[in-house]
Amino acid sequence: MVKFDYSNSSIIDRMIYALDDKVKENNKWIEENKDDETQFLGWVDLPEKYDKEEFERIKKAANKIQKDSDFLIVIGIGGSYLGARAVIEALSHSFYNMMPNDRRKTPKIIYAGNNLSPNYLHDLLELIAENDISLNVISKSGTTTEPAIAFRILREAIETKYGVDEAKKRIYVTTDKAKGALKGLADEEKYETFVIPDNVGGRFSVLTAVGLLPIATAGIDIDKLMEGAKEAMDKYKDQEVKFNDCYKYAVIRNLLYNSGKTTEILANYEPSLHYMTEWWKQLYGESEGKDGKGIFPAGVDFTTDLHSMGQYIQDGNRNLMETVICVEEPKSNITLAEDKENIDGLNFLAGKDLDYINKKAMEGTIEAHVSGNVPNMKITIDRLDEENLGHLIYFFEKACAMSGLILEVNPFNQPGVEEYKKNMFRLLEKPGY
Ligand code: PA5
């Protein structure tokens, strides 16, 4: 269950409904083009129209990895890793990788290929030496430098450890069905391969094998995740912004943007949502930041960042809007006990639980930010579980498409990302650059 509250956004219904025609026109475009293989709209009906045979194969592969591996190393960058990490961290034990094996029961999940640091890979190689490993290399293009380098190094390491034939059984490739160097390598080496559909862009791909294999390996129920997304798919079909919270969110952030609120901070009060925010930042940043336009998506983990970014948010440049993700029921709770001495002065909280205190911090912060001219939107989910996460993912994806279309940019390309690559390749003397 996902609820959207914009009563503190400074935007009233009349302002939202003024964009009614634009929303309908964009919704029509989405509906008319969602089956066109040349548009990147494959995510729209994905919660219903996914490859069921592959879905079962994902579960089987996850099962095998759970049986034969201490670690799954997920090699990918951007849209090819953030979604998996967001879901795994949101739904797993806060100290998942550190739990003893008999309590965790499923492999530790480690990420690689999302940076070029020699230190990071060096330290990861030390882990490989001492543990059983599987690799899931994920790249839609199959040519991205960071994961390609990590895969070359890690593949060699596990070939040395297990021999080439056993290593093959521990390598899972998620890539395009036909194109790219990774697809060529997977065919040549006969690695088990999963497909990223042509019409699903990287940052919209978490509900394909890109996210699902690592998520299932971590013991998370991917059927329920898809059910949650399907529920959202049905709920956010309405072309009337009045009845569609997902479109309301898209409209409000655009209205605020046009009034000078050029940065949106996504705030959470659960550390396990940190990577959900990272995923959201990429989704919105790459989709909207182009043609000299776009809301800058920033993220904060509260209350942690109230002690680092709180001053700026309250009192700095007034170009901010804030969207809070509120989780109604915590997975577990702790009540503060009475202390005879009360030296820390906390007895006024005795008998209160941490969730209550966290929620009061949230309410107080929203109040302070709103009075400091930071308009607020709140998205509430009843609990952190597969259904709600699937729902939230779809909510943000659909809102992102609508928001980009209102902004009159193409939300599905990312031409700007190529610039650093060209320079890097020239400096590295890659042939042709
Ligand atoms: O959203 C996107 O398309 C990008 O962020 C890509 O996911 C990212 O650049 C990784 O690309 P690839 O999957 O081709 O390696």
Short mmCIF file of C-alpha atoms and ligand atoms in Angstrom, two decimals:
data_model
loop_
_atom_site.label_atom_id
_atom_site.label_comp_id
_atom_site.label_asym_id
_atom_site.label_seq_id
_atom_site.Cartn_x
_atom_site.Cartn_y
_atom_site.Cartn_z
CA MET A 1 0.00 0.00 0.00
CA VAL A 2 1.56 3.30 -1.12
CA LYS A 3 0.07 6.66 -0.13
CA PHE A 4 1.02 10.04 -1.56
CA ASP A 5 0.53 13.18 0.50
CA TYR A 6 1.16 16.60 -1.01
CA SER A 7 -0.64 18.73 1.57
CA ASN A 8 2.69 20.36 2.49
CA SER A 9 3.86 20.92 -1.07
CA SER A 10 2.39 24.43 -1.45
CA ILE A 11 0.74 23.15 -4.63
CA ILE A 12 -3.04 23.04 -4.66
CA ASP A 13 -5.33 20.91 -6.81
CA ARG A 14 -6.29 23.76 -9.14
CA MET A 15 -2.62 24.15 -10.11
CA ILE A 16 -2.27 20.41 -10.69
CA TYR A 17 -5.42 20.12 -12.79
CA ALA A 18 -4.21 22.96 -15.00
CA LEU A 19 -1.81 20.39 -16.48
CA ASP A 20 -4.58 17.88 -17.05
CA ASP A 21 -4.43 18.04 -20.84
CA LYS A 22 -0.67 17.69 -20.91
CA VAL A 23 -0.83 14.64 -18.65
CA LYS A 24 -3.54 13.05 -20.81
CA GLU A 25 -1.55 13.71 -23.97
CA ASN A 26 1.60 12.16 -22.46
CA ASN A 27 -0.36 9.21 -21.08
CA LYS A 28 -1.82 8.64 -24.54
CA TRP A 29 1.66 8.68 -26.03
CA ILE A 30 2.83 6.10 -23.46
CA GLU A 31 -0.21 3.87 -24.11
CA GLU A 32 0.10 4.13 -27.89
CA ASN A 33 3.80 3.43 -27.98
CA LYS A 34 4.33 0.92 -25.20
CA ASP A 35 4.29 -2.03 -27.60
CA ASP A 36 6.57 -0.34 -30.11
CA GLU A 37 9.87 -2.21 -29.83
CA THR A 38 11.80 0.89 -30.94
CA GLN A 39 10.61 2.93 -27.92
CA PHE A 40 12.06 2.30 -24.47
CA LEU A 41 8.66 1.61 -22.97
CA GLY A 42 8.99 -2.12 -22.32
CA TRP A 43 8.89 -1.48 -18.55
CA VAL A 44 5.28 -0.18 -18.73
CA ASP A 45 3.61 -3.61 -18.99
CA LEU A 46 6.58 -5.59 -17.70
CA PRO A 47 4.95 -6.64 -14.39
CA GLU A 48 2.45 -8.60 -16.50
CA LYS A 49 4.27 -9.29 -19.73
CA TYR A 50 7.55 -10.73 -18.59
CA ASP A 51 9.19 -13.86 -19.90
CA LYS A 52 7.78 -16.52 -17.55
CA GLU A 53 10.16 -19.21 -18.75
CA GLU A 54 13.15 -17.01 -18.04
CA PHE A 55 11.66 -16.05 -14.67
CA GLU A 56 11.67 -19.72 -13.65
CA ARG A 57 15.24 -20.08 -14.93
CA ILE A 58 16.24 -17.10 -12.76
CA LYS A 59 14.82 -18.84 -9.69
CA LYS A 60 16.64 -22.05 -10.59
CA ALA A 61 19.94 -20.24 -11.08
CA ALA A 62 19.44 -18.37 -7.77
CA ASN A 63 18.82 -21.70 -6.09
CA LYS A 64 22.01 -23.18 -7.50
CA ILE A 65 24.05 -20.13 -6.43
CA GLN A 66 22.54 -20.40 -2.94
CA LYS A 67 23.73 -24.02 -2.76
CA ASP A 68 27.22 -23.70 -4.16
CA SER A 69 28.40 -20.19 -3.27
CA ASP A 70 29.34 -18.16 -0.21
CA PHE A 71 29.32 -15.00 -2.31
CA LEU A 72 27.53 -13.74 -5.38
CA ILE A 73 29.52 -10.96 -7.00
CA VAL A 74 27.22 -8.70 -8.99
CA ILE A 75 29.25 -6.97 -11.69
CA GLY A 76 27.49 -3.96 -13.20
CA ILE A 77 27.17 -0.18 -13.07
CA GLY A 78 24.33 2.36 -13.09
CA GLY A 79 21.05 0.79 -14.07
CA SER A 80 22.77 -2.58 -14.25
CA TYR A 81 23.30 -2.75 -10.49
CA LEU A 82 21.56 -0.02 -8.49
CA GLY A 83 18.08 -1.58 -8.61
CA ALA A 84 19.27 -4.95 -7.33
CA ARG A 85 21.23 -3.31 -4.54
CA ALA A 86 18.29 -1.05 -3.63
CA VAL A 87 15.90 -3.99 -3.20
CA ILE A 88 18.40 -6.29 -1.49
CA GLU A 89 19.43 -3.67 1.06
CA ALA A 90 15.87 -2.49 1.70
CA LEU A 91 14.58 -5.98 2.41
CA SER A 92 17.50 -7.77 4.04
CA HIS A 93 18.91 -7.72 7.55
CA SER A 94 20.81 -4.46 8.14
CA PHE A 95 24.00 -6.49 8.60
CA TYR A 96 23.18 -9.17 6.03
CA ASN A 97 26.71 -9.86 4.81
CA MET A 98 28.06 -9.96 8.35
CA MET A 99 25.52 -12.45 9.72
CA PRO A 100 26.76 -15.95 10.50
CA ASN A 101 26.00 -18.34 7.62
CA ASP A 102 23.48 -20.41 9.58
CA ARG A 103 21.36 -17.30 10.21
CA ARG A 104 21.77 -15.67 6.81
CA LYS A 105 21.29 -18.91 4.83
CA THR A 106 21.72 -17.23 1.42
CA PRO A 107 24.99 -16.02 -0.17
CA LYS A 108 26.60 -12.74 0.71
CA ILE A 109 26.15 -10.22 -2.08
CA ILE A 110 29.09 -8.11 -3.17
CA TYR A 111 29.12 -5.50 -5.94
CA ALA A 112 31.91 -4.93 -8.44
CA GLY A 113 32.38 -3.20 -11.76
CA ASN A 114 30.82 0.01 -10.49
CA ASN A 115 34.14 1.83 -10.11
CA LEU A 116 37.70 1.64 -11.43
CA SER A 117 39.48 1.53 -8.07
CA PRO A 118 42.43 -0.88 -7.94
CA ASN A 119 42.12 -1.04 -4.14
CA TYR A 120 38.52 -2.25 -4.32
CA LEU A 121 39.24 -5.04 -6.78
CA HIS A 122 42.44 -6.04 -5.07
CA ASP A 123 40.61 -6.50 -1.77
CA LEU A 124 37.80 -8.39 -3.50
CA LEU A 125 40.32 -10.81 -5.02
CA GLU A 126 41.45 -11.66 -1.51
CA LEU A 127 37.88 -12.69 -0.68
CA ILE A 128 37.71 -14.93 -3.73
CA ALA A 129 40.75 -16.84 -2.60
CA GLU A 130 39.03 -17.89 0.61
CA ASN A 131 35.40 -18.43 -0.41
CA ASP A 132 33.13 -20.10 -2.95
CA ILE A 133 32.05 -17.58 -5.53
CA SER A 134 29.59 -17.08 -8.38
CA LEU A 135 29.64 -14.11 -10.73
CA ASN A 136 26.67 -12.36 -12.30
CA VAL A 137 27.96 -9.91 -14.89
CA ILE A 138 25.27 -7.49 -16.05
CA SER A 139 25.63 -5.07 -18.96
CA LYS A 140 22.99 -4.21 -21.50
CA SER A 141 25.43 -2.79 -24.02
CA GLY A 142 27.97 -5.46 -23.12
CA THR A 143 30.72 -2.92 -23.67
CA THR A 144 30.73 -0.72 -20.56
CA THR A 145 34.32 -0.28 -19.41
CA GLU A 146 33.93 -0.60 -15.62
CA PRO A 147 32.08 -3.95 -15.55
CA ALA A 148 34.07 -5.28 -18.51
CA ILE A 149 37.37 -4.70 -16.69
CA ALA A 150 36.05 -6.14 -13.42
CA PHE A 151 34.69 -9.19 -15.24
CA ARG A 152 37.96 -9.83 -17.04
CA ILE A 153 39.86 -9.75 -13.74
CA LEU A 154 37.32 -11.70 -11.68
CA ARG A 155 36.74 -14.29 -14.38
CA GLU A 156 40.46 -14.99 -14.54
CA ALA A 157 40.53 -15.28 -10.75
CA ILE A 158 37.74 -17.83 -10.60
CA GLU A 159 39.15 -19.76 -13.57
CA THR A 160 42.41 -20.02 -11.67
CA LYS A 161 40.57 -21.06 -8.53
CA TYR A 162 38.16 -23.63 -10.01
CA GLY A 163 39.56 -24.44 -13.45
CA VAL A 164 37.90 -23.20 -16.65
CA ASP A 165 35.10 -25.79 -16.77
CA GLU A 166 33.89 -25.40 -13.16
CA ALA A 167 34.23 -21.60 -13.46
CA LYS A 168 31.84 -21.67 -16.42
CA LYS A 169 29.17 -23.11 -14.13
CA ARG A 170 29.62 -20.19 -11.76
CA ILE A 171 29.28 -17.39 -14.31
CA TYR A 172 25.87 -15.91 -15.14
CA VAL A 173 25.59 -13.28 -17.83
CA THR A 174 22.76 -10.77 -18.12
CA THR A 175 22.94 -8.81 -21.37
CA ASP A 176 21.32 -7.98 -24.70
CA LYS A 177 19.81 -10.93 -26.58
CA ALA A 178 22.05 -10.44 -29.61
CA LYS A 179 24.44 -7.46 -29.44
CA GLY A 180 27.64 -6.59 -27.62
CA ALA A 181 30.99 -8.07 -26.68
CA LEU A 182 29.58 -9.67 -23.54
CA LYS A 183 26.95 -11.55 -25.54
CA GLY A 184 29.71 -12.78 -27.89
CA LEU A 185 31.79 -13.97 -24.96
CA ALA A 186 28.80 -15.65 -23.28
CA ASP A 187 27.96 -17.55 -26.48
CA GLU A 188 31.57 -18.56 -27.01
CA GLU A 189 32.04 -19.77 -23.44
CA LYS A 190 28.47 -21.13 -23.10
CA TYR A 191 27.72 -19.22 -19.91
CA GLU A 192 24.14 -19.30 -18.64
CA THR A 193 22.64 -16.13 -20.08
CA PHE A 194 19.66 -13.92 -19.22
CA VAL A 195 18.23 -11.26 -21.47
CA ILE A 196 17.67 -7.54 -20.97
CA PRO A 197 14.77 -6.75 -23.31
CA ASP A 198 15.60 -4.30 -26.11
CA ASN A 199 12.84 -1.93 -25.11
CA VAL A 200 13.80 -1.65 -21.43
CA GLY A 201 16.53 0.90 -20.70
CA GLY A 202 19.15 0.26 -18.00
CA ARG A 203 17.63 2.45 -15.28
CA PHE A 204 14.17 0.95 -15.88
CA SER A 205 15.45 -2.64 -15.79
CA VAL A 206 15.34 -3.68 -12.13
CA LEU A 207 12.30 -5.92 -12.70
CA THR A 208 14.07 -7.85 -15.47
CA ALA A 209 16.83 -10.43 -14.94
CA VAL A 210 19.13 -7.45 -14.24
CA GLY A 211 17.66 -7.06 -10.78
CA LEU A 212 15.83 -10.34 -10.34
CA LEU A 213 18.74 -12.79 -10.33
CA PRO A 214 20.74 -11.05 -7.57
CA ILE A 215 17.53 -10.27 -5.66
CA ALA A 216 16.34 -13.89 -5.79
CA THR A 217 19.81 -15.12 -4.80
CA ALA A 218 19.57 -12.97 -1.65
CA GLY A 219 16.46 -14.99 -0.72
CA ILE A 220 13.91 -12.31 -1.61
CA ASP A 221 10.59 -13.42 -3.08
CA ILE A 222 10.61 -12.14 -6.66
CA ASP A 223 7.04 -13.34 -7.31
CA LYS A 224 5.82 -10.97 -4.62
CA LEU A 225 8.03 -8.17 -5.96
CA MET A 226 6.39 -8.56 -9.38
CA GLU A 227 2.93 -8.75 -7.77
CA GLY A 228 3.56 -5.39 -6.07
CA ALA A 229 4.67 -3.88 -9.37
CA LYS A 230 1.60 -5.32 -11.10
CA GLU A 231 -0.65 -3.78 -8.47
CA ALA A 232 1.00 -0.40 -9.20
CA MET A 233 0.75 -0.96 -12.95
CA ASP A 234 -3.02 -1.35 -12.62
CA LYS A 235 -3.36 1.51 -10.16
CA TYR A 236 -1.40 4.14 -12.12
CA LYS A 237 -3.03 3.60 -15.53
CA ASP A 238 -5.60 6.37 -15.10
CA GLN A 239 -5.05 9.26 -17.48
CA GLU A 240 -6.83 11.64 -15.06
CA VAL A 241 -4.23 13.23 -12.84
CA LYS A 242 -6.96 13.65 -10.25
CA PHE A 243 -7.11 9.88 -9.76
CA ASN A 244 -3.46 9.07 -10.36
CA ASP A 245 -1.02 9.79 -7.51
CA CYS A 246 1.94 8.81 -9.60
CA TYR A 247 1.09 11.51 -12.15
CA LYS A 248 0.35 13.97 -9.35
CA TYR A 249 3.90 13.50 -8.07
CA ALA A 250 5.22 14.11 -11.60
CA VAL A 251 3.14 17.26 -12.02
CA ILE A 252 3.91 18.73 -8.60
CA ARG A 253 7.66 18.34 -8.93
CA ASN A 254 7.48 20.09 -12.32
CA LEU A 255 5.36 22.93 -10.91
CA LEU A 256 7.85 23.35 -8.10
CA TYR A 257 10.76 23.21 -10.53
CA ASN A 258 9.18 26.02 -12.55
CA SER A 259 8.88 28.07 -9.39
CA GLY A 260 12.64 27.84 -8.77
CA LYS A 261 12.85 24.62 -6.74
CA THR A 262 15.49 23.10 -8.95
CA THR A 263 16.75 20.40 -6.53
CA GLU A 264 14.66 17.60 -5.10
CA ILE A 265 15.94 15.77 -2.06
CA LEU A 266 14.61 12.30 -1.45
CA ALA A 267 14.70 11.70 2.28
CA ASN A 268 14.35 8.44 4.18
CA TYR A 269 14.37 7.60 7.87
CA GLU A 270 15.53 4.00 7.34
CA PRO A 271 19.22 3.41 6.59
CA SER A 272 18.24 0.35 4.54
CA LEU A 273 16.64 2.70 2.00
CA HIS A 274 19.96 4.38 1.18
CA TYR A 275 20.35 2.47 -2.09
CA MET A 276 16.70 2.97 -2.98
CA THR A 277 17.61 6.65 -3.02
CA GLU A 278 20.72 5.96 -5.12
CA TRP A 279 18.53 4.06 -7.61
CA TRP A 280 16.00 6.93 -7.64
CA LYS A 281 18.80 9.48 -8.19
CA GLN A 282 19.98 7.65 -11.28
CA LEU A 283 16.45 7.10 -12.57
CA TYR A 284 15.56 10.78 -12.38
CA GLY A 285 19.00 12.26 -13.02
CA GLU A 286 19.64 10.38 -16.25
CA SER A 287 16.05 10.66 -17.41
CA GLU A 288 15.54 14.38 -16.89
CA GLY A 289 18.93 16.08 -16.80
CA LYS A 290 19.33 17.11 -20.43
CA ASP A 291 18.88 19.97 -22.89
CA GLY A 292 19.95 22.38 -20.13
CA LYS A 293 16.97 21.31 -18.01
CA GLY A 294 16.03 18.97 -15.17
CA ILE A 295 15.51 18.80 -11.44
CA PHE A 296 18.76 17.86 -9.69
CA PRO A 297 17.98 14.68 -7.70
CA ALA A 298 19.75 14.54 -4.36
CA GLY A 299 19.42 12.11 -1.49
CA VAL A 300 19.59 12.27 2.28
CA ASP A 301 19.43 9.60 4.97
CA PHE A 302 17.72 11.01 8.07
CA THR A 303 18.22 11.51 10.86
CA THR A 304 21.92 10.90 10.03
CA ASP A 305 22.16 13.71 7.50
CA LEU A 306 20.23 16.19 9.62
CA HIS A 307 23.58 16.50 11.36
CA SER A 308 25.43 17.22 8.13
CA MET A 309 22.99 18.60 5.56
CA GLY A 310 20.28 19.82 7.94
CA GLN A 311 21.64 23.35 8.18
CA TYR A 312 21.67 23.80 4.40
CA ILE A 313 18.23 22.30 3.92
CA GLN A 314 16.74 24.52 6.62
CA ASP A 315 18.53 27.71 5.80
CA GLY A 316 20.64 27.62 2.64
CA ASN A 317 19.77 28.46 -0.96
CA ARG A 318 15.96 28.16 -1.22
CA ASN A 319 15.98 26.03 -4.38
CA LEU A 320 14.96 22.80 -2.61
CA MET A 321 11.91 20.60 -2.55
CA GLU A 322 11.79 17.46 -0.43
CA THR A 323 10.12 14.09 -0.89
CA VAL A 324 10.04 11.85 2.16
CA ILE A 325 9.68 8.10 2.02
CA CYS A 326 7.92 7.09 5.22
CA VAL A 327 7.68 3.46 6.32
CA GLU A 328 4.65 3.12 8.57
CA GLU A 329 5.46 -0.12 10.45
CA PRO A 330 9.06 -1.03 11.25
CA LYS A 331 10.21 -4.64 10.87
CA SER A 332 11.14 -4.64 14.54
CA ASN A 333 11.01 -2.19 17.38
CA ILE A 334 12.75 -1.42 20.67
CA THR A 335 11.22 0.28 23.71
CA LEU A 336 13.35 2.59 25.82
CA ALA A 337 13.49 1.48 29.45
CA GLU A 338 13.29 3.72 32.54
CA ASP A 339 16.71 4.35 34.11
CA LYS A 340 16.89 4.93 37.86
CA GLU A 341 19.74 7.42 37.66
CA ASN A 342 18.49 9.22 34.51
CA ILE A 343 21.92 10.80 34.10
CA ASP A 344 21.38 10.97 30.32
CA GLY A 345 18.08 12.78 30.95
CA LEU A 346 16.17 10.43 28.68
CA ASN A 347 13.52 9.24 31.13
CA PHE A 348 10.97 11.47 29.41
CA LEU A 349 11.16 8.89 26.62
CA ALA A 350 10.88 5.84 28.88
CA GLY A 351 8.16 3.51 27.64
CA LYS A 352 8.31 5.02 24.15
CA ASP A 353 9.61 2.93 21.28
CA LEU A 354 12.28 3.90 18.76
CA ASP A 355 9.86 3.93 15.87
CA TYR A 356 7.70 6.47 17.71
CA ILE A 357 10.77 8.64 18.34
CA ASN A 358 11.90 8.28 14.70
CA LYS A 359 8.44 9.30 13.48
CA LYS A 360 8.40 12.35 15.76
CA ALA A 361 11.80 13.32 14.35
CA MET A 362 10.30 12.98 10.88
CA GLU A 363 7.20 15.04 11.70
CA GLY A 364 9.30 17.73 13.37
CA THR A 365 11.69 17.86 10.44
CA ILE A 366 8.93 18.11 7.85
CA GLU A 367 7.37 20.93 9.86
CA ALA A 368 10.70 22.74 10.11
CA HIS A 369 11.53 22.33 6.43
CA VAL A 370 8.08 23.44 5.29
CA SER A 371 8.30 26.55 7.45
CA GLY A 372 11.80 27.08 6.03
CA ASN A 373 10.23 27.16 2.52
CA VAL A 374 11.14 23.64 1.46
CA PRO A 375 7.90 22.25 -0.01
CA ASN A 376 7.28 18.68 1.05
CA MET A 377 5.76 15.59 -0.50
CA LYS A 378 5.41 12.36 1.45
CA ILE A 379 5.20 8.84 0.09
CA THR A 380 4.13 6.36 2.75
CA ILE A 381 4.42 2.60 2.49
CA ASP A 382 2.93 0.44 5.21
CA ARG A 383 6.01 -1.74 5.59
CA LEU A 384 9.24 -2.75 3.89
CA ASP A 385 8.32 -5.89 2.01
CA GLU A 386 8.47 -7.25 -1.52
CA GLU A 387 5.01 -6.05 -2.59
CA ASN A 388 5.57 -2.50 -1.39
CA LEU A 389 9.02 -2.30 -2.94
CA GLY A 390 7.69 -3.57 -6.28
CA HIS A 391 4.89 -1.01 -6.06
CA LEU A 392 7.27 1.83 -5.17
CA ILE A 393 9.64 0.95 -8.01
CA TYR A 394 6.83 1.09 -10.53
CA PHE A 395 5.44 4.30 -8.99
CA PHE A 396 8.80 6.04 -9.44
CA GLU A 397 9.37 4.64 -12.96
CA LYS A 398 6.00 5.74 -14.29
CA ALA A 399 6.20 9.12 -12.54
CA CYS A 400 9.66 9.60 -14.01
CA ALA A 401 8.44 8.99 -17.54
CA MET A 402 5.54 11.40 -17.06
CA SER A 403 7.73 13.99 -15.39
CA GLY A 404 10.32 13.91 -18.19
CA LEU A 405 7.58 14.21 -20.80
CA ILE A 406 6.07 17.21 -18.98
CA LEU A 407 9.55 18.74 -18.94
CA GLU A 408 9.71 18.07 -22.69
CA VAL A 409 12.87 16.00 -22.64
CA ASN A 410 13.35 12.43 -23.85
CA PRO A 411 13.35 10.52 -20.54
CA PHE A 412 14.78 7.38 -22.13
CA ASN A 413 18.15 8.44 -23.52
CA GLN A 414 21.40 9.54 -21.85
CA PRO A 415 23.58 11.23 -24.51
CA GLY A 416 25.56 13.19 -21.90
CA VAL A 417 27.05 10.02 -20.40
CA GLU A 418 29.15 9.52 -23.55
CA GLU A 419 31.24 12.69 -23.02
CA TYR A 420 33.46 11.40 -20.22
CA LYS A 421 33.89 8.10 -22.06
CA LYS A 422 35.19 9.82 -25.20
CA ASN A 423 37.78 11.74 -23.21
CA MET A 424 38.75 8.72 -21.13
CA PHE A 425 39.21 6.55 -24.24
CA ARG A 426 41.25 9.30 -25.96
CA LEU A 427 43.48 9.57 -22.89
CA LEU A 428 43.78 5.78 -22.75
CA GLU A 429 44.64 5.77 -26.48
CA LYS A 430 41.82 3.44 -27.45
CA PRO A 431 41.94 2.92 -31.22
CA GLY A 432 39.53 5.28 -32.98
CA TYR A 433 39.46 7.95 -30.21
O1 PA5 B 1 20.35 3.73 -17.40
C1 PA5 B 1 21.26 3.46 -18.15
O2 PA5 B 1 21.04 3.15 -19.34
C2 PA5 B 1 22.69 3.46 -17.70
O3 PA5 B 1 22.83 3.90 -16.41
C3 PA5 B 1 23.28 2.08 -17.80
O4 PA5 B 1 22.52 1.22 -17.00
C4 PA5 B 1 24.74 2.03 -17.35
O5 PA5 B 1 25.48 2.98 -18.04
C5 PA5 B 1 25.31 0.66 -17.58
O6 PA5 B 1 25.19 0.31 -18.93
P1 PA5 B 1 25.32 -1.19 -19.42
O7 PA5 B 1 24.24 -1.97 -18.80
O8 PA5 B 1 25.19 -1.09 -20.90
O9 PA5 B 1 26.67 -1.68 -19.00
#
